[in-house]
Short mmCIF file of C-alpha atoms in Angstrom, two decimals:
data_model
loop_
_atom_site.label_atom_id
_atom_site.label_comp_id
_atom_site.label_asym_id
_atom_site.label_seq_id
_atom_site.Cartn_x
_atom_site.Cartn_y
_atom_site.Cartn_z
CA MET T 1 0.00 0.00 0.00
CA PRO T 2 2.63 2.58 0.95
CA GLY T 3 5.07 3.75 -1.72
CA GLU T 4 8.64 2.59 -1.89
CA LEU T 5 10.52 3.52 1.27
CA PHE T 6 13.69 5.56 0.88
CA HIS T 7 16.89 3.70 1.70
CA PRO T 8 20.14 5.58 1.08
CA GLU T 9 22.98 3.99 -0.84
CA THR T 10 25.65 2.81 1.58
CA ASP T 11 28.28 5.15 0.19
CA ASP T 12 26.02 8.17 0.56
CA VAL T 13 25.65 7.81 4.31
CA THR T 14 27.85 10.12 6.39
CA LEU T 15 29.29 9.53 9.81
CA ALA T 16 27.51 12.66 11.03
CA GLN T 17 24.15 11.18 9.98
CA VAL T 18 24.89 7.91 11.73
CA LEU T 19 26.02 9.67 14.90
CA ALA T 20 22.86 11.76 14.88
CA ALA T 21 20.72 8.68 14.41
CA LEU T 22 22.42 6.87 17.29
CA ASP T 23 22.41 9.89 19.60
CA ASP T 24 19.07 8.95 21.11
CA PRO T 25 18.54 6.36 23.84
CA MET T 26 15.57 4.78 22.09
CA ARG T 27 17.27 4.45 18.72
CA LEU T 28 20.52 3.21 20.25
CA ARG T 29 18.48 0.57 22.07
CA ILE T 30 16.79 -0.52 18.83
CA VAL T 31 20.15 -0.93 17.11
CA LYS T 32 21.58 -2.76 20.14
CA VAL T 33 18.74 -5.28 19.95
CA LEU T 34 19.26 -5.75 16.20
CA VAL T 35 23.03 -6.13 16.58
CA HIS T 36 22.47 -8.96 19.03
CA ASP T 37 19.98 -10.71 16.75
CA PRO T 38 21.21 -13.36 14.33
CA ASP T 39 22.06 -11.93 10.94
CA ALA T 40 19.12 -11.12 8.65
CA THR T 41 16.59 -11.19 11.48
CA GLU T 42 13.46 -9.22 10.62
CA ARG T 43 11.52 -7.63 13.44
CA THR T 44 8.30 -5.71 13.67
CA CYS T 45 8.57 -2.33 15.40
CA THR T 46 6.37 -3.52 18.24
CA SER T 47 8.65 -6.49 18.97
CA PHE T 48 11.13 -4.08 20.55
CA GLN T 49 8.58 -3.38 23.28
CA LEU T 50 9.51 0.25 23.56
CA PRO T 51 7.40 2.40 25.89
CA VAL T 52 6.30 4.87 23.22
CA GLY T 53 3.37 5.36 20.88
CA LYS T 54 3.12 4.25 17.29
CA SER T 55 3.94 7.61 15.71
CA THR T 56 7.06 8.01 17.86
CA LEU T 57 8.13 4.51 16.91
CA THR T 58 7.57 5.28 13.24
CA HIS T 59 9.68 8.41 13.62
CA HIS T 60 12.60 6.58 15.22
CA PHE T 61 12.59 3.82 12.61
CA ARG T 62 12.49 6.39 9.85
CA ILE T 63 15.57 8.16 11.23
CA LEU T 64 17.43 4.84 11.47
CA ARG T 65 16.38 3.91 7.95
CA GLU T 66 17.37 7.26 6.46
CA ALA T 67 20.76 7.00 8.19
CA GLY T 68 21.35 3.70 6.42
CA LEU T 69 21.32 1.65 9.60
CA ILE T 70 18.20 -0.42 8.98
CA ARG T 71 16.16 -1.65 6.07
CA GLN T 72 12.38 -1.68 6.35
CA VAL T 73 10.31 -4.01 4.25
CA ASP T 74 6.59 -4.56 4.07
CA ARG T 75 5.55 -8.14 4.64
CA GLY T 76 1.84 -8.36 4.06
CA ASN T 77 0.26 -6.24 6.74
CA SER T 78 3.33 -5.68 8.82
CA ARG T 79 6.46 -3.66 8.30
CA LYS T 80 9.66 -5.37 9.36
CA ALA T 81 13.02 -3.88 10.24
CA GLN T 82 16.38 -5.46 9.55
CA LEU T 83 19.89 -4.27 10.39
CA ARG T 84 21.95 -3.37 7.30
CA ARG T 85 24.82 -5.25 8.89
CA GLU T 86 26.91 -5.87 5.79
CA ASP T 87 26.49 -2.32 4.49
CA ILE T 88 27.40 -0.80 7.86
CA ASP T 89 30.41 -3.08 8.29
CA ARG T 90 31.67 -2.01 4.90
CA ARG T 91 30.99 1.72 5.30
CA PHE T 92 31.86 2.09 8.99
CA PRO T 93 34.07 -0.85 9.99
CA GLY T 94 34.04 -1.28 13.74
CA LEU T 95 30.86 0.66 14.44
CA LEU T 96 28.69 -2.35 15.15
CA SER T 97 31.41 -3.87 17.32
CA LEU T 98 31.37 -0.73 19.44
CA ILE T 99 27.62 -1.02 19.90
CA LEU T 100 27.85 -4.75 20.51
CA ALA T 101 30.54 -4.29 23.15
CA GLU T 102 28.32 -1.87 25.05
CA GLY T 103 25.15 -3.65 24.22
CA THR T 104 25.39 -6.67 26.43
CA THR T 105 23.19 -5.05 29.03
CA PRO T 106 21.25 -2.35 27.19
CA GLU T 107 18.77 -2.09 30.03
CA SER T 108 21.03 -1.88 33.04
CA GLY T 109 23.63 0.68 33.98
CA PRO T 110 27.33 0.02 34.59
CA ALA T 111 28.07 -2.55 37.25
CA ASN T 112 30.22 -0.27 39.40
CA MET P 1 43.67 30.01 38.56
CA PRO P 2 40.69 27.83 37.68
CA GLY P 3 40.04 24.74 39.80
CA GLU P 4 40.84 21.26 38.65
CA LEU P 5 38.88 20.41 35.50
CA PHE P 6 36.74 17.30 35.58
CA HIS P 7 37.95 14.43 33.42
CA PRO P 8 35.99 11.18 33.62
CA GLU P 9 37.75 7.88 34.16
CA THR P 10 37.96 6.01 30.88
CA ASP P 11 35.82 3.13 32.12
CA ASP P 12 33.07 5.46 33.26
CA VAL P 13 32.43 6.90 29.81
CA THR P 14 29.43 5.45 27.98
CA LEU P 15 28.92 5.07 24.26
CA ALA P 16 25.78 7.20 24.56
CA GLN P 17 27.83 10.07 26.01
CA VAL P 18 30.40 9.80 23.25
CA LEU P 19 27.74 9.67 20.54
CA ALA P 20 26.06 12.74 22.02
CA ALA P 21 29.38 14.59 22.15
CA LEU P 22 30.14 13.76 18.52
CA ASP P 23 26.63 14.51 17.28
CA ASP P 24 27.46 18.12 16.55
CA PRO P 25 29.26 19.37 13.44
CA MET P 26 31.55 21.68 15.39
CA ARG P 27 32.59 19.06 17.92
CA LEU P 28 33.04 16.38 15.27
CA ARG P 29 35.28 18.80 13.40
CA ILE P 30 37.38 19.46 16.52
CA VAL P 31 37.89 15.74 17.05
CA LYS P 32 38.68 15.23 13.36
CA VAL P 33 41.43 17.83 13.58
CA LEU P 34 42.85 16.23 16.74
CA VAL P 35 42.71 12.73 15.26
CA HIS P 36 44.83 13.93 12.35
CA ASP P 37 47.37 15.62 14.61
CA PRO P 38 50.44 13.69 15.73
CA ASP P 39 49.92 11.91 19.03
CA ALA P 40 50.04 14.06 22.17
CA THR P 41 49.60 17.31 20.24
CA GLU P 42 48.29 20.09 22.45
CA ARG P 43 46.17 22.80 20.87
CA THR P 44 44.59 25.97 22.07
CA CYS P 45 40.86 26.29 21.40
CA THR P 46 41.45 29.20 19.06
CA SER P 47 43.87 27.18 16.91
CA PHE P 48 40.87 25.30 15.47
CA GLN P 49 39.73 28.55 13.87
CA LEU P 50 36.07 27.82 14.40
CA PRO P 51 33.61 30.56 13.46
CA VAL P 52 32.08 30.88 16.93
CA GLY P 53 32.53 33.01 20.01
CA LYS P 54 34.59 32.16 23.06
CA SER P 55 31.73 30.98 25.26
CA THR P 56 30.44 28.63 22.55
CA LEU P 57 33.95 27.27 22.11
CA THR P 58 34.27 26.75 25.84
CA HIS P 59 30.95 24.90 25.84
CA HIS P 60 31.98 22.54 23.02
CA PHE P 61 35.33 21.75 24.63
CA ARG P 62 33.62 21.07 27.95
CA ILE P 63 31.25 18.57 26.32
CA LEU P 64 34.17 16.80 24.64
CA ARG P 65 36.12 16.76 27.89
CA GLU P 66 33.22 15.43 29.96
CA ALA P 67 32.65 12.69 27.37
CA GLY P 68 36.24 11.55 27.87
CA LEU P 69 37.33 12.48 24.37
CA ILE P 70 39.81 15.23 25.19
CA ARG P 71 41.99 16.31 28.06
CA GLN P 72 42.29 20.01 28.83
CA VAL P 73 45.30 21.35 30.66
CA ASP P 74 46.25 24.83 31.70
CA ARG P 75 49.65 25.92 30.43
CA GLY P 76 50.37 29.29 31.92
CA ASN P 77 47.77 31.62 30.52
CA SER P 78 46.37 29.30 27.92
CA ARG P 79 44.26 26.20 28.11
CA LYS P 80 45.30 23.41 25.76
CA ALA P 81 43.28 20.48 24.46
CA GLN P 82 44.66 17.04 23.72
CA LEU P 83 42.93 13.97 22.33
CA ARG P 84 42.70 11.11 24.85
CA ARG P 85 43.80 8.78 22.08
CA GLU P 86 45.01 5.87 24.16
CA ASP P 87 42.01 5.96 26.49
CA ILE P 88 39.55 6.11 23.60
CA ASP P 89 41.31 3.32 21.73
CA ARG P 90 41.08 1.13 24.80
CA ARG P 91 37.48 1.97 25.70
CA PHE P 92 36.03 2.24 22.17
CA PRO P 93 38.34 0.37 19.80
CA GLY P 94 37.75 1.47 16.24
CA LEU P 95 36.01 4.75 17.04
CA LEU P 96 38.92 6.97 16.10
CA SER P 97 39.51 4.97 12.91
CA LEU P 98 35.92 5.70 11.91
CA ILE P 99 36.45 9.41 12.44
CA LEU P 100 39.83 9.29 10.73
CA ALA P 101 38.39 7.51 7.71
CA GLU P 102 35.79 10.21 7.28
CA GLY P 103 38.05 13.00 8.38
CA THR P 104 40.32 13.32 5.40
CA THR P 105 38.35 16.27 4.10
CA PRO P 106 36.55 17.70 7.13
CA GLU P 107 35.94 20.97 5.34
CA SER P 108 34.60 19.79 2.01
CA GLY P 109 31.55 17.76 1.17
CA PRO P 110 31.48 14.44 -0.64
CA ALA P 111 33.03 14.49 -4.09
CA ASN P 112 29.95 13.19 -5.90
#
């Protein structure tokens, strides 16, 4: 039903865009979850169980998509999100490892 | 004259803090310049030749310092900034390489 969603070419994404996309606790949490998922996992927005409304969710996923971090595809009635793991690893080597290293306990604070 | 400046312990810095510090064109540019400098280079704030006033500069350097990215030291009458290269490399391996890879032409846009 909706038109084709915009997904930037990998080479067009800038570090500034990616930093801006990740500079938000909700969006960083979404990417942390996706990084920990097996490769090519597709998730609905609601599966992240974020404490925000639908329009806020849509906004956050749009920012992540436009920054080249996720791909969104329509599967029948539901829209699924997938990490653009390979693209990110090629464009920003090491970025996902940074998130993964911090992402073991996305919910809890440091153990000090 | 001023009291001791706060510098966080390397292990206390979070990725979210670092992302927030770098999610600003001016601050990203400061770090890009420092990443390209030889190790242990000390620079005055004005040496970055940023088109902003002193209080804005002070603000940006404070954010970078509190995020563990730079160290600021008073040398006589001037305050110098230095990249915490070793600390960052230990805490966030790969982060500086990402900035370095993008930082070859901090001034100019993409060549497309």
